Amino acid sequence: MSPTQSSSSVENPYEVLPVTASSEASSSDAGPSKTATARKGVLALVDQGLVSGARFATSILVGRSCGEQELGFYSLGFSLLLIATCIQEALITAPYTVMHVKKRDAAWSRYNGSVLVHVVLLSVFSFVAFGGAWFANRGNAEAGLTAVLGCLAISTPFALLREFARRVEFAHLRLTHSVVVDGAVAALQLSLLGYFAWSNQLTAGRAVMTIGVSSAAAGLVWLWSVRRTFHPDWREVWTDLASGWRLGRWMFMAQLTGLIHLQGMIWLIAFWLNPALTGLFAACTTLVQFINPFALGLNNFISPMTVRTVADRGLQPARRLVGTAMGLLFLCVLGFTLTMALTSDTMLGFILPKAMPAGQGGLVFILGLNLAFNAAHMVNDGGLWAVERPQIIFYSSVIAVVVSGIASILLIPTWALWGAAVALLIGRIAAASFEAFVFFIVLRPEDVPNYRGGDSA
């Protein structure tokens, strides 16, 4: 055993090293208990509820305390933060979820170190990019936007660290740790926001800064607690980055096209219709997205479980797991959608204090149905990721963009918001059908990479 192996396996109090091959075999044979699985599923939902709840509460506080313009600035800033997070997920943390199960002992700790270096590099890039945007935007008439860009430059690196922490915990199915991190972030963030709102000092920039402060507090404590698990080898940092790019580039392009699929529709509505209808469409979308904490939380739990199922038992058990989760999520989101459609007038009035046009139940239902297919589609993404077929996810995203784009050109001028919602739904169904066909029918067991015999140094 090398010195590196000894330090990471003996001195590490965090107990995050992968189990040995023999213990994996026995664990695989026995399988996780239903109680343990259910407990982890509940923890995944709680964790996502904390994350999504904090985001939703922040938007509500900014909108009610600062007005529509500041809410717009905050939404713009948060969308940029979301892009940075998506880049990290696609190129760093998602490859980590797949690749860490192949690593053993010192190779695992060196890979951990490489991934941490990658996060630092992305953080530096985000600081330079947003700082440059802030510098270029000085003197702009929209001072609120300039402030948001400056706060983003400071906050984004810490937000990326916090997101890295929770994704690492999810990859190892240590959901209690993730709940602690995200609970601490939510508590501190909402406390700061509440103080600023109470003292009439809340702005979009300060809202963005609360994200950075709370993420820094929790993320740095987490990083200190697991510091012994990171042993970067600078000769492997760039090799591991290239490996992550080979696997993650497809997810990166898929997420980029996914953002185009959703955000592009908003721009098409603004182009063909008017800003007021764009706002109504966004409000209806927000209404159906109340179910997102449940859908995302379950998927955060199912995705790493799918990776482990493929590694331990093969393709067919993974198909059963993915198929069951897809059906469960679809039915749950559909049931929620029916409830929101029936109560849409009341709920829309709650989301935005200004009066909203009545009779939007049909529009809400179509958007919710799109979300139900998207939830099932998301679980299928995890299955394809587990068998290292991320290019299929990208192809399906392209299908969604192309089909929805063509449908929107045909439908929006005549059906307005209904046309936009139907166009989104058609594109989503086409993409989900393509992915399901590949994962459940086209793939063969012999096509699945062999996860056994992970490298140890």
PDB file of N, CA and C in Angstrom, residues 299 322 325-326 374-384:
ATOM      1  N   ASN A 299     -35.345  12.154  -8.599  1.00  0.00           N
ATOM      2  CA  ASN A 299     -34.357  11.875  -9.634  1.00  0.00           C
ATOM      3  C   ASN A 299     -32.938  11.939  -9.078  1.00  0.00           C
ATOM      4  N   VAL A 322     -35.547   2.115 -13.744  1.00  0.00           N
ATOM      5  CA  VAL A 322     -35.850   3.346 -14.472  1.00  0.00           C
ATOM      6  C   VAL A 322     -37.313   3.377 -14.904  1.00  0.00           C
ATOM      7  N   ALA A 325     -39.570   4.115 -11.896  1.00  0.00           N
ATOM      8  CA  ALA A 325     -39.449   5.515 -11.472  1.00  0.00           C
ATOM      9  C   ALA A 325     -40.104   6.456 -12.478  1.00  0.00           C
ATOM     10  N   MET A 326     -39.971   6.161 -13.770  1.00  0.00           N
ATOM     11  CA  MET A 326     -40.608   6.996 -14.787  1.00  0.00           C
ATOM     12  C   MET A 326     -42.124   6.997 -14.625  1.00  0.00           C
ATOM     13  N   ASN A 374     -41.591  15.576 -19.004  1.00  0.00           N
ATOM     14  CA  ASN A 374     -40.212  15.968 -18.735  1.00  0.00           C
ATOM     15  C   ASN A 374     -39.652  15.242 -17.512  1.00  0.00           C
ATOM     16  N   ALA A 375     -40.492  15.037 -16.484  1.00  0.00           N
ATOM     17  CA  ALA A 375     -40.043  14.325 -15.287  1.00  0.00           C
ATOM     18  C   ALA A 375     -39.649  12.889 -15.627  1.00  0.00           C
ATOM     19  N   ALA A 376     -40.493  12.209 -16.420  1.00  0.00           N
ATOM     20  CA  ALA A 376     -40.164  10.849 -16.846  1.00  0.00           C
ATOM     21  C   ALA A 376     -38.921  10.840 -17.734  1.00  0.00           C
ATOM     22  N   HIS A 377     -38.843  11.826 -18.610  1.00  0.00           N
ATOM     23  CA  HIS A 377     -37.701  11.973 -19.511  1.00  0.00           C
ATOM     24  C   HIS A 377     -36.407  12.137 -18.711  1.00  0.00           C
ATOM     25  N   MET A 378     -36.477  12.891 -17.624  1.00  0.00           N
ATOM     26  CA  MET A 378     -35.319  13.155 -16.781  1.00  0.00           C
ATOM     27  C   MET A 378     -34.775  11.862 -16.161  1.00  0.00           C
ATOM     28  N   VAL A 379     -35.671  10.983 -15.716  1.00  0.00           N
ATOM     29  CA  VAL A 379     -35.240   9.700 -15.156  1.00  0.00           C
ATOM     30  C   VAL A 379     -34.572   8.851 -16.235  1.00  0.00           C
ATOM     31  N   ASN A 380     -35.137   8.877 -17.438  1.00  0.00           N
ATOM     32  CA  ASN A 380     -34.541   8.135 -18.550  1.00  0.00           C
ATOM     33  C   ASN A 380     -33.159   8.676 -18.887  1.00  0.00           C
ATOM     34  N   ASP A 381     -32.980  10.003 -18.756  1.00  0.00           N
ATOM     35  CA  ASP A 381     -31.645  10.586 -18.921  1.00  0.00           C
ATOM     36  C   ASP A 381     -30.639   9.902 -18.000  1.00  0.00           C
ATOM     37  N   GLY A 382     -31.050   9.700 -16.737  1.00  0.00           N
ATOM     38  CA  GLY A 382     -30.164   9.050 -15.777  1.00  0.00           C
ATOM     39  C   GLY A 382     -29.798   7.637 -16.190  1.00  0.00           C
ATOM     40  N   GLY A 383     -30.748   6.908 -16.789  1.00  0.00           N
ATOM     41  CA  GLY A 383     -30.458   5.566 -17.267  1.00  0.00           C
ATOM     42  C   GLY A 383     -29.440   5.567 -18.390  1.00  0.00           C
ATOM     43  N   LEU A 384     -29.601   6.484 -19.333  1.00  0.00           N
ATOM     44  CA  LEU A 384     -28.650   6.574 -20.439  1.00  0.00           C
ATOM     45  C   LEU A 384     -27.282   7.039 -19.949  1.00  0.00           C
TER      46      LEU A 384
END
